[in-house]
Amino acid sequence: MRSDGFLSALNRASGRRIVRTRWKVSTRVQRSRNYTTTLETGPREITPLEQIILTSIRATGPIPVSSYMQLCLGHPVYGYYIKGDPLGVAGDFITSPEITQVFGELIAIWFISALQAMIPPNGASGTTGGHKRKLRLVELGPGRGTLSSDILRVLTGPLASRIGLPPVTNVHLVEMSPALRAKQEKTLERYTSAVSNSSNSHNPLSIEWHDHIDDIPVNDGDSTQTLVIANEFFDALPINIFEKAADGWHEVLVDEYTSPNVLIPNNPGGGIILGASDPRTAGPTSTLASPVHHPRLRFVLSKESVPVLALSTNKRFASLPVGTRVEYSRGSVGTMRSLARLIGGGDNEPQREQGTGRKIGGGLGLIIDYGAERFFSSSFRGFRNHEITDPFHQPGNSDLTANVDFATLKDAVEDFSNVCVHGAISQARFLVSMGLEARVAGLMRAAVAEEGRLSSSSSPSPSVMSKEVTTTTTMMMGKRRSEMIREGAMKLVDEGPVGMGKTFQVMALSSEGQDGAGPNGGADGGCGSSSASPLYPF
């Protein structure tokens, strides 16, 4: 179903006309770098991390953008993600799981449907070497643990039991923030103790935290299927920025703002012309978006060209004109390859059971982030107090992010014969295809009904007027709750120019099916074979 149909259905359900608007719950999805370029009237207080960065530059020279990002986000004392919780209304941004539970529930539904297409349920045909299959959940950048909790609620719930889904036995969370680890542990504590009731039943889950994806073992056992989710994770991985010149690629570096460069009036990027008064900026003259209102740091070009094998050998970048900039994330490439090893069950060829030759390990993965299947030139930006900022604004106190090049993610795993890549497709298409309309309609009905029950069961009031007030208030609360559910769903599928439904993309990875079959059980096996159909809805 198209998201247009979902919008129409919500219009009918709510009895009012809903129009697309530019939702501002997650302003970080905006693409343009329209920074304020007004010069500050007085000196800005320097942050401790900014002082560290300046000291390093003075000692050894300009640093790559990737090093600047690593320091700003992951410094062991002053790093943005180390110091506290950046999520929520009181933080700097809100992610999809914090908007509505439906997001995680539909991701879990996709995992279930894809697993059913790849492996049989438990039973005689659902064993490997006499061992029942089991599942493990891996989340990269789990925030407060909300998304994992919503996914686990479905994977350990009545639907999973009814269809014979293999049990989830452990959870692996890749998180470097001590503060967020504590919140994740609190959010997921219901799954670390045994539960058995009419609506849910599961054994205690083991939860492990890791600093890096490579710390997770490729196989927890010969029958373990791995489910990986990475929502808004790749956008925070460090990038390098390169500019093409006549003599090759030059790297954009971060330097101290020392030389009196000339402001370019009405330059849409708020940029400056790099001069040659500083010998370190004597490379090709270039216009670069630069923080003229935060004059301690600036972008410069490397004096000499640098070898960039990933760009010079890729046909996507072969015919780019001189002056073109490319944001490239080596960290994203490495993480994507590590993710493929987890999902494929090994470095390339899948591991197989001795004696039977049956494939072991394997699994599924979803990557959800803002970006597109192309490179970006100037998406690097800061984010603070729910607004886009200059990337040099308050180092260590602001989030840093860049759009994700999904084409590069695909390229990173093209040599993995045991892993198939599906998509990318828009978030709106993915969520609507997985049943967003039906789930939201059910939640809206339940919200109104629950408030109605609260109203009818309220204690008798001393007067008719007060009773009327009580009834009206509770019904208004019910309406507000159902409206919040509807509006949350609308934010996720909004396909306006900067809407989350359009700017966020979804890419899936899957291992070969059991016994070497394709992702949908095709007999020929490989991901490129004619029998290896894409997983729905890709």
Coordinates of C-alpha atoms in Angstrom, one line a residue:
M1 CA 0.0 0.0 0.0
R2 CA 1.2 3.5 -0.8
S3 CA 1.6 5.9 2.0
D4 CA -1.0 8.2 0.2
G5 CA -3.5 5.5 1.0
F6 CA -2.5 5.5 4.6
L7 CA -3.0 9.3 4.8
S8 CA -6.4 9.0 3.3
A9 CA -7.4 6.2 5.7
L10 CA -6.3 8.3 8.7
N11 CA -8.3 11.2 7.3
R12 CA -11.4 9.0 7.2
A13 CA -10.7 7.5 10.7
S14 CA -10.3 10.8 12.4
G15 CA -13.1 12.6 10.6
R16 CA -10.9 15.5 9.7
R17 CA -8.6 16.4 6.8
I18 CA -4.9 15.8 7.4
V19 CA -2.4 17.7 5.3
R20 CA 1.3 17.1 5.0
T21 CA 3.4 19.5 6.9
R22 CA 7.1 19.8 7.6
W23 CA 7.2 17.9 10.9
K24 CA 9.8 19.4 13.2
V25 CA 10.1 16.6 15.7
S26 CA 13.4 15.6 14.1
T27 CA 14.8 18.6 12.4
R28 CA 18.0 16.7 11.9
V29 CA 16.6 15.1 8.7
Q30 CA 17.0 18.4 6.9
R31 CA 19.6 18.4 4.2
S32 CA 20.7 21.9 3.5
R33 CA 23.4 23.6 5.5
N34 CA 21.5 26.9 6.0
Y35 CA 23.6 28.0 9.0
T36 CA 23.3 31.4 10.6
T37 CA 26.3 33.4 9.6
T38 CA 25.9 36.4 11.7
L39 CA 29.2 37.3 13.4
E40 CA 29.1 37.1 17.2
T41 CA 29.2 40.4 19.0
G42 CA 31.5 39.2 21.7
P43 CA 33.9 36.4 22.5
R44 CA 32.3 33.0 22.9
E45 CA 33.2 30.8 25.8
I46 CA 35.5 28.0 24.7
T47 CA 34.6 24.5 25.6
P48 CA 37.2 22.2 27.2
L49 CA 37.1 19.9 24.1
E50 CA 37.6 22.9 21.8
Q51 CA 40.7 23.8 23.8
I52 CA 42.1 20.3 23.4
I53 CA 41.5 20.4 19.6
L54 CA 43.2 23.7 19.3
T55 CA 46.2 22.5 21.3
S56 CA 46.5 19.5 19.0
I57 CA 46.3 21.6 15.8
R58 CA 48.9 24.0 17.1
A59 CA 51.2 21.1 17.9
T60 CA 50.8 18.9 14.8
G61 CA 48.8 20.9 12.2
P62 CA 45.3 20.6 10.7
I63 CA 43.3 17.4 11.5
P64 CA 40.9 15.3 9.3
V65 CA 37.2 15.9 9.7
S66 CA 37.0 12.2 10.8
S67 CA 39.4 12.9 13.7
Y68 CA 37.4 16.1 14.7
M69 CA 34.1 14.0 14.7
Q70 CA 35.7 11.2 16.8
L71 CA 36.9 13.7 19.4
C72 CA 33.6 15.6 19.5
L73 CA 31.4 12.6 19.8
G74 CA 33.6 10.0 21.6
H75 CA 36.3 11.8 23.7
P76 CA 36.5 9.7 26.9
V77 CA 35.7 12.8 29.1
Y78 CA 34.2 15.5 27.0
G79 CA 32.7 13.6 24.1
Y80 CA 29.0 14.4 23.3
Y81 CA 27.8 10.8 23.5
I82 CA 29.9 10.1 26.6
K83 CA 28.6 12.9 28.8
G84 CA 24.8 12.1 29.0
D85 CA 21.5 11.4 27.3
P86 CA 21.0 13.6 24.1
L87 CA 17.6 12.1 23.3
G88 CA 14.1 13.5 23.9
V89 CA 12.5 16.8 24.2
A90 CA 15.0 17.9 26.8
G91 CA 17.9 16.7 24.7
D92 CA 19.0 17.6 21.2
F93 CA 16.9 15.3 19.0
I94 CA 14.1 12.7 19.0
T95 CA 14.4 9.5 17.0
S96 CA 11.6 7.4 15.5
P97 CA 11.3 4.8 18.4
E98 CA 10.7 7.7 20.8
I99 CA 7.9 9.0 18.7
T100 CA 5.8 5.8 18.6
Q101 CA 6.0 2.2 19.6
V102 CA 4.6 1.2 16.2
F103 CA 8.1 1.8 14.6
G104 CA 9.7 -1.0 16.6
E105 CA 6.7 -3.3 16.3
L106 CA 6.7 -3.1 12.5
I107 CA 10.4 -3.8 12.4
A108 CA 9.8 -6.9 14.5
I109 CA 7.0 -7.9 12.1
W110 CA 9.5 -7.6 9.2
F111 CA 12.0 -9.8 11.0
I112 CA 9.3 -12.5 11.6
S113 CA 8.1 -12.4 8.0
A114 CA 11.6 -12.5 6.6
L115 CA 12.6 -15.4 8.9
Q116 CA 9.6 -17.3 7.8
A117 CA 10.7 -16.9 4.2
M118 CA 14.2 -18.1 5.1
I119 CA 13.9 -20.8 7.8
P120 CA 11.2 -23.2 8.9
P121 CA 9.6 -22.9 12.4
N122 CA 10.9 -25.0 15.3
G123 CA 10.1 -28.6 15.2
A124 CA 11.6 -31.5 13.2
S125 CA 12.4 -29.3 10.3
G126 CA 13.6 -26.5 12.5
T127 CA 16.6 -28.1 14.0
T128 CA 20.2 -28.2 13.1
G129 CA 22.2 -31.2 14.1
G130 CA 19.6 -32.0 16.8
H131 CA 19.7 -28.5 18.3
K132 CA 16.7 -26.2 18.1
R133 CA 17.2 -22.9 16.4
K134 CA 17.4 -19.7 18.5
L135 CA 17.6 -16.0 17.8
R136 CA 19.7 -13.1 19.1
L137 CA 19.0 -9.4 18.7
V138 CA 21.8 -6.9 17.9
E139 CA 21.2 -3.2 18.0
L140 CA 23.8 -0.6 17.0
G141 CA 23.4 2.7 18.8
P142 CA 20.4 1.7 20.9
G143 CA 19.7 5.0 22.5
R144 CA 17.5 4.5 25.6
G145 CA 16.7 0.9 24.7
T146 CA 13.2 1.8 23.5
L147 CA 13.6 0.2 20.0
S148 CA 15.0 -3.1 21.3
S149 CA 12.2 -3.2 23.9
D150 CA 9.5 -2.7 21.3
I151 CA 11.0 -5.3 19.0
L152 CA 11.4 -7.8 21.8
R153 CA 7.8 -7.3 22.9
V154 CA 6.7 -8.8 19.6
L155 CA 9.5 -11.4 19.2
T156 CA 8.7 -12.8 22.7
G157 CA 4.9 -12.3 22.5
P158 CA 1.9 -14.4 21.6
L159 CA 2.3 -14.0 17.8
A160 CA 5.8 -15.5 18.0
S161 CA 4.6 -18.4 20.2
R162 CA 1.7 -19.1 17.9
I163 CA 3.8 -19.4 14.7
G164 CA 6.6 -21.3 16.4
L165 CA 9.3 -18.6 16.1
P166 CA 12.7 -19.7 17.5
P167 CA 13.2 -18.1 20.9
V168 CA 15.3 -15.0 21.5
T169 CA 18.0 -16.0 23.9
N170 CA 20.3 -13.0 24.1
V171 CA 20.7 -9.3 23.1
H172 CA 23.9 -7.5 22.1
L173 CA 24.0 -3.7 22.3
V174 CA 26.7 -1.6 20.7
E175 CA 26.9 1.5 22.9
M176 CA 29.8 3.5 24.3
S177 CA 27.9 5.9 26.6
P178 CA 27.8 4.8 30.2
A179 CA 24.7 7.0 30.8
L180 CA 22.8 5.4 28.0
R181 CA 23.9 1.9 29.0
A182 CA 22.3 2.5 32.4
K183 CA 19.1 3.6 30.7
Q184 CA 19.1 0.7 28.4
E185 CA 19.5 -1.7 31.3
K186 CA 16.5 -0.1 33.0
T187 CA 14.4 -0.2 29.9
L188 CA 15.1 -3.9 29.2
E189 CA 15.1 -5.2 32.7
R190 CA 11.7 -6.9 32.1
Y191 CA 13.4 -9.2 29.6
T192 CA 16.2 -10.2 32.0
S193 CA 13.8 -12.1 34.3
A194 CA 11.6 -15.0 33.5
V195 CA 8.0 -14.1 32.4
S196 CA 5.1 -16.5 32.0
N197 CA 1.5 -15.2 31.6
S198 CA -1.4 -15.3 29.2
S199 CA 0.1 -12.7 26.9
N200 CA 3.8 -13.2 27.1
S201 CA 6.2 -16.0 28.0
H202 CA 10.0 -16.1 27.7
N203 CA 13.0 -17.2 29.6
P204 CA 15.4 -14.6 30.9
L205 CA 17.5 -13.0 28.2
S206 CA 21.2 -12.4 28.4
I207 CA 22.1 -8.8 27.6
E208 CA 25.6 -7.8 26.7
W209 CA 27.1 -4.4 25.9
H210 CA 29.9 -3.8 23.5
D211 CA 32.0 -0.7 22.5
H212 CA 32.3 -1.9 18.9
I213 CA 30.4 -4.2 16.6
D214 CA 33.6 -6.3 16.1
D215 CA 33.4 -7.3 19.8
I216 CA 30.3 -9.4 19.1
P217 CA 31.1 -13.0 18.2
V218 CA 30.1 -14.0 14.7
N219 CA 28.3 -17.1 16.1
D220 CA 26.7 -17.6 19.5
G221 CA 26.2 -21.3 18.5
D222 CA 25.7 -23.5 15.5
S223 CA 21.9 -22.8 15.4
T224 CA 21.8 -19.0 16.2
Q225 CA 20.2 -16.6 13.7
T226 CA 21.3 -13.0 14.2
L227 CA 18.8 -10.1 13.8
V228 CA 20.6 -6.7 13.5
I229 CA 18.9 -3.3 13.6
A230 CA 20.8 0.0 13.1
N231 CA 18.5 3.0 13.3
E232 CA 20.2 6.4 13.0
F233 CA 23.6 4.9 13.6
F234 CA 25.6 5.3 10.4
D235 CA 24.9 9.1 10.3
A236 CA 27.0 9.6 13.3
L237 CA 30.0 7.6 12.1
P238 CA 33.1 9.8 11.2
I239 CA 33.5 11.1 7.7
N240 CA 36.3 12.4 5.6
I241 CA 35.7 15.1 3.1
F242 CA 37.7 15.3 -0.2
E243 CA 37.7 17.8 -3.0
K244 CA 38.7 17.0 -6.5
A245 CA 41.4 19.2 -8.1
A246 CA 43.4 19.1 -11.3
D247 CA 46.1 17.1 -9.6
G248 CA 43.9 14.7 -7.8
W249 CA 42.0 14.6 -4.5
H250 CA 42.8 17.0 -1.7
E251 CA 41.4 16.5 1.8
V252 CA 39.3 19.0 3.7
L253 CA 40.9 19.5 7.1
V254 CA 40.0 21.3 10.3
D255 CA 42.4 24.0 11.2
E256 CA 42.7 26.9 13.7
Y257 CA 41.2 30.1 12.3
T258 CA 44.3 32.3 12.1
S259 CA 44.6 34.0 8.7
P260 CA 42.4 36.9 7.6
N261 CA 40.4 35.2 4.8
V262 CA 37.9 37.2 2.8
L263 CA 34.1 36.7 3.4
I264 CA 32.1 36.0 0.3
P265 CA 29.0 38.2 0.4
N266 CA 25.7 36.2 -0.1
N267 CA 27.6 32.9 -0.4
P268 CA 24.8 30.4 0.2
G269 CA 27.1 28.2 2.2
G270 CA 28.4 31.0 4.4
G271 CA 31.8 30.2 3.1
I272 CA 35.2 31.8 2.8
I273 CA 37.9 31.8 0.2
L274 CA 40.9 30.0 1.5
G275 CA 44.0 32.2 1.1
A276 CA 47.6 31.3 0.8
S277 CA 48.9 33.5 3.6
D278 CA 49.1 30.4 5.8
P279 CA 51.5 27.9 4.1
R280 CA 49.3 25.0 5.2
T281 CA 46.4 26.3 3.0
A282 CA 48.5 26.9 -0.1
G283 CA 46.7 24.1 -2.0
P284 CA 44.1 24.7 -4.6
T285 CA 41.9 27.7 -3.9
S286 CA 38.4 26.6 -2.9
T287 CA 35.1 27.9 -1.5
L288 CA 34.2 25.8 1.5
A289 CA 31.3 26.2 3.9
S290 CA 33.1 27.5 7.0
P291 CA 32.0 28.7 10.5
V292 CA 32.6 32.5 10.1
H293 CA 30.6 33.1 13.2
H294 CA 32.8 30.7 15.3
P295 CA 36.2 32.0 14.3
R296 CA 38.4 29.6 16.3
L297 CA 38.1 26.7 13.8
R298 CA 37.7 26.5 10.0
F299 CA 38.0 24.2 7.1
V300 CA 41.1 24.2 4.9
L301 CA 42.4 22.1 2.0
S302 CA 45.5 19.9 2.2
K303 CA 48.4 21.4 0.4
E304 CA 49.3 18.2 -1.4
S305 CA 46.9 15.8 -3.1
V306 CA 46.2 12.6 -1.2
P307 CA 45.7 9.0 -2.4
V308 CA 42.0 8.0 -2.0
L309 CA 41.7 4.5 -3.4
A310 CA 38.0 4.2 -2.6
L311 CA 37.2 7.3 -4.8
S312 CA 39.8 6.9 -7.5
T313 CA 38.8 3.2 -8.3
N314 CA 35.1 3.7 -8.1
K315 CA 33.3 4.5 -11.4
R316 CA 30.8 6.6 -9.5
F317 CA 33.5 9.2 -8.9
A318 CA 35.5 8.9 -12.1
S319 CA 33.9 11.8 -14.1
L320 CA 33.3 14.3 -11.4
P321 CA 34.3 17.8 -12.3
V322 CA 37.1 19.7 -10.5
G323 CA 35.9 21.4 -7.4
T324 CA 33.4 18.6 -6.4
R325 CA 33.5 17.6 -2.8
V326 CA 32.7 14.1 -1.6
E327 CA 31.9 13.1 2.0
Y328 CA 33.2 9.5 2.5
S329 CA 32.9 7.4 5.7
R330 CA 35.6 4.8 6.1
G331 CA 33.9 3.9 9.4
S332 CA 30.7 3.2 7.7
V333 CA 32.4 0.9 5.2
G334 CA 34.1 -1.0 8.0
T335 CA 30.9 -1.3 10.1
M336 CA 29.0 -2.5 7.1
R337 CA 31.5 -5.3 6.5
S338 CA 31.3 -6.3 10.1
L339 CA 27.6 -6.3 10.0
A340 CA 27.7 -8.6 6.9
R341 CA 30.0 -11.0 8.8
L342 CA 27.4 -11.2 11.6
I343 CA 24.5 -11.8 9.2
G344 CA 26.4 -14.1 6.8
G345 CA 27.9 -16.2 9.5
G346 CA 31.5 -15.6 8.5
D347 CA 33.9 -13.5 6.5
N348 CA 32.5 -14.7 3.1
E349 CA 31.4 -18.2 2.6
P350 CA 28.8 -19.3 5.2
Q351 CA 30.0 -21.7 8.0
R352 CA 28.6 -25.2 7.6
E353 CA 27.9 -28.0 10.0
Q354 CA 30.4 -30.9 9.9
G355 CA 28.9 -34.0 8.4
T356 CA 25.7 -32.5 7.0
G357 CA 27.1 -29.4 5.3
R358 CA 24.1 -27.5 6.5
K359 CA 24.6 -23.7 6.7
I360 CA 24.9 -22.4 10.3
G361 CA 24.6 -18.9 11.7
G362 CA 23.3 -16.3 9.3
G363 CA 20.4 -13.9 9.8
L364 CA 18.9 -10.5 8.9
G365 CA 19.6 -6.8 9.2
L366 CA 17.9 -3.5 8.8
I367 CA 19.7 -0.1 8.3
I368 CA 17.4 2.9 8.7
D369 CA 18.9 6.4 8.3
Y370 CA 18.6 9.7 6.5
G371 CA 20.4 9.7 3.2
A372 CA 20.2 8.3 -0.4
E373 CA 21.9 6.0 -2.8
R374 CA 24.4 8.7 -3.8
F375 CA 27.2 10.7 -2.4
F376 CA 26.8 14.0 -0.6
S377 CA 29.0 17.1 -0.8
S378 CA 28.0 19.3 2.1
S379 CA 25.6 17.5 4.5
F380 CA 28.1 17.6 7.5
R381 CA 26.4 19.6 10.2
G382 CA 25.9 20.0 13.9
F383 CA 22.7 19.5 15.9
R384 CA 21.8 21.1 19.2
N385 CA 18.5 21.9 20.9
H386 CA 16.6 20.4 18.0
E387 CA 18.1 22.8 15.5
I388 CA 20.8 22.4 12.8
T389 CA 24.0 24.3 13.8
D390 CA 27.4 24.9 12.3
P391 CA 29.6 21.8 13.0
F392 CA 32.1 24.0 14.9
H393 CA 29.5 25.2 17.3
Q394 CA 30.2 24.2 20.9
P395 CA 32.5 21.2 20.2
G396 CA 31.6 18.4 22.6
N397 CA 28.2 19.9 23.4
S398 CA 26.6 19.4 20.0
D399 CA 25.8 16.3 18.0
L400 CA 27.6 15.9 14.6
T401 CA 26.0 14.1 11.7
A402 CA 26.2 13.6 7.9
N403 CA 23.8 12.0 5.4
V404 CA 24.4 8.3 4.7
D405 CA 25.5 7.3 1.2
F406 CA 23.6 4.0 0.8
A407 CA 25.4 3.3 -2.5
T408 CA 28.7 3.2 -0.6
L409 CA 27.2 0.8 2.0
K410 CA 26.2 -1.5 -0.9
D411 CA 29.6 -1.3 -2.4
A412 CA 31.2 -2.3 0.9
V413 CA 29.7 -5.8 0.9
E414 CA 29.6 -6.6 -2.8
D415 CA 32.2 -9.2 -2.4
F416 CA 30.2 -11.1 0.3
S417 CA 28.7 -14.0 -1.7
N418 CA 26.7 -15.1 1.4
V419 CA 24.9 -11.8 2.0
C420 CA 22.1 -10.3 0.0
V421 CA 21.4 -6.5 0.0
H422 CA 17.8 -5.3 -0.5
G423 CA 16.7 -1.7 -1.1
A424 CA 17.1 1.0 -0.2
I425 CA 13.4 2.1 -0.1
S426 CA 11.8 5.1 1.7
Q427 CA 10.8 4.7 5.3
A428 CA 7.2 5.6 4.3
R429 CA 7.0 2.7 1.9
F430 CA 8.5 0.3 4.3
L431 CA 6.3 1.1 7.3
V432 CA 3.1 1.3 5.3
S433 CA 3.9 -2.0 3.6
M434 CA 4.4 -3.6 6.9
G435 CA 0.9 -2.7 8.2
L436 CA 1.2 0.8 9.7
E437 CA -2.4 1.7 8.9
A438 CA -3.9 -1.3 10.6
R439 CA -1.7 -1.0 13.7
V440 CA -2.3 2.7 14.2
A441 CA -6.0 2.4 13.7
G442 CA -6.1 -0.3 16.4
L443 CA -4.1 1.8 18.8
M444 CA -6.4 4.8 18.2
R445 CA -9.5 2.8 18.9
A446 CA -8.0 1.3 22.0
A447 CA -7.0 4.8 23.3
V448 CA -10.5 6.2 22.9
A449 CA -12.1 3.1 24.4
E450 CA -9.7 3.1 27.4
E451 CA -10.5 6.7 28.2
G452 CA -14.2 5.9 27.9
R453 CA -13.8 3.1 30.4
L454 CA -12.0 5.4 32.8
S455 CA -14.8 8.0 32.4
S456 CA -17.6 5.5 33.1
S457 CA -15.8 4.0 36.1
S458 CA -14.9 7.3 37.8
S459 CA -16.1 7.9 41.3
P460 CA -19.5 9.8 41.7
S461 CA -18.9 13.5 41.8
P462 CA -20.6 15.7 44.3
S463 CA -22.5 17.6 41.6
V464 CA -23.8 17.1 38.0
M465 CA -21.5 19.9 36.9
S466 CA -18.4 18.4 38.3
K467 CA -19.4 15.0 36.8
E468 CA -19.8 16.6 33.4
V469 CA -16.4 18.2 33.8
T470 CA -14.8 14.9 34.7
T471 CA -16.4 13.1 31.8
T472 CA -15.5 15.9 29.4
T473 CA -11.9 16.0 30.7
T474 CA -11.3 12.3 30.4
M475 CA -12.8 12.1 26.9
M476 CA -10.5 15.0 25.9
M477 CA -7.6 13.1 27.3
G478 CA -8.7 10.1 25.1
K479 CA -8.9 12.3 22.1
R480 CA -5.5 13.8 22.8
R481 CA -4.0 10.4 23.2
S482 CA -5.5 9.1 19.9
E483 CA -4.4 12.3 18.2
M484 CA -0.9 11.8 19.5
I485 CA -0.8 8.3 18.1
R486 CA -2.0 9.5 14.7
E487 CA 0.4 12.4 14.6
G488 CA 3.3 10.2 15.6
A489 CA 2.5 7.8 12.7
M490 CA 2.2 10.8 10.3
K491 CA 5.6 12.0 11.3
L492 CA 7.2 8.7 10.4
V493 CA 5.6 8.6 6.9
D494 CA 5.5 12.3 6.0
E495 CA 6.8 12.6 2.4
G496 CA 7.2 16.3 2.4
P497 CA 10.6 17.8 1.3
V498 CA 12.2 17.2 4.7
G499 CA 9.7 14.7 6.0
M500 CA 10.9 11.5 7.7
G501 CA 9.0 9.3 5.4
K502 CA 11.0 10.6 2.4
T503 CA 14.4 11.5 3.8
F504 CA 14.9 8.3 5.8
Q505 CA 15.8 5.2 3.8
V506 CA 15.6 1.5 4.7
M507 CA 18.1 -1.1 3.5
A508 CA 18.0 -4.8 4.4
L509 CA 20.6 -7.5 4.5
S510 CA 19.9 -11.2 4.5
S511 CA 22.1 -14.3 4.6
E512 CA 21.5 -17.1 2.1
G513 CA 18.6 -19.3 3.0
Q514 CA 19.0 -22.6 4.8
D515 CA 21.0 -25.3 2.9
G516 CA 22.5 -22.7 0.6
A517 CA 19.1 -21.5 -0.8
G518 CA 18.5 -17.9 -1.7
P519 CA 16.8 -15.5 0.7
N520 CA 13.4 -16.8 -0.3
G521 CA 14.5 -20.4 -0.4
G522 CA 15.5 -20.5 -4.1
A523 CA 17.2 -23.7 -5.0
D524 CA 20.1 -22.1 -6.9
G525 CA 21.3 -20.4 -3.8
G526 CA 23.3 -17.2 -4.5
C527 CA 22.0 -13.7 -4.0
G528 CA 22.4 -12.9 -7.6
S529 CA 20.6 -16.0 -8.9
S530 CA 17.3 -15.8 -10.7
S531 CA 15.6 -17.7 -7.9
A532 CA 16.7 -15.3 -5.1
S533 CA 13.7 -13.1 -4.9
P534 CA 14.0 -9.9 -2.8
L535 CA 12.5 -10.0 0.6
Y536 CA 9.2 -8.1 1.0
P537 CA 8.7 -5.1 0.7
F538 CA 12.0 -4.4 -1.1

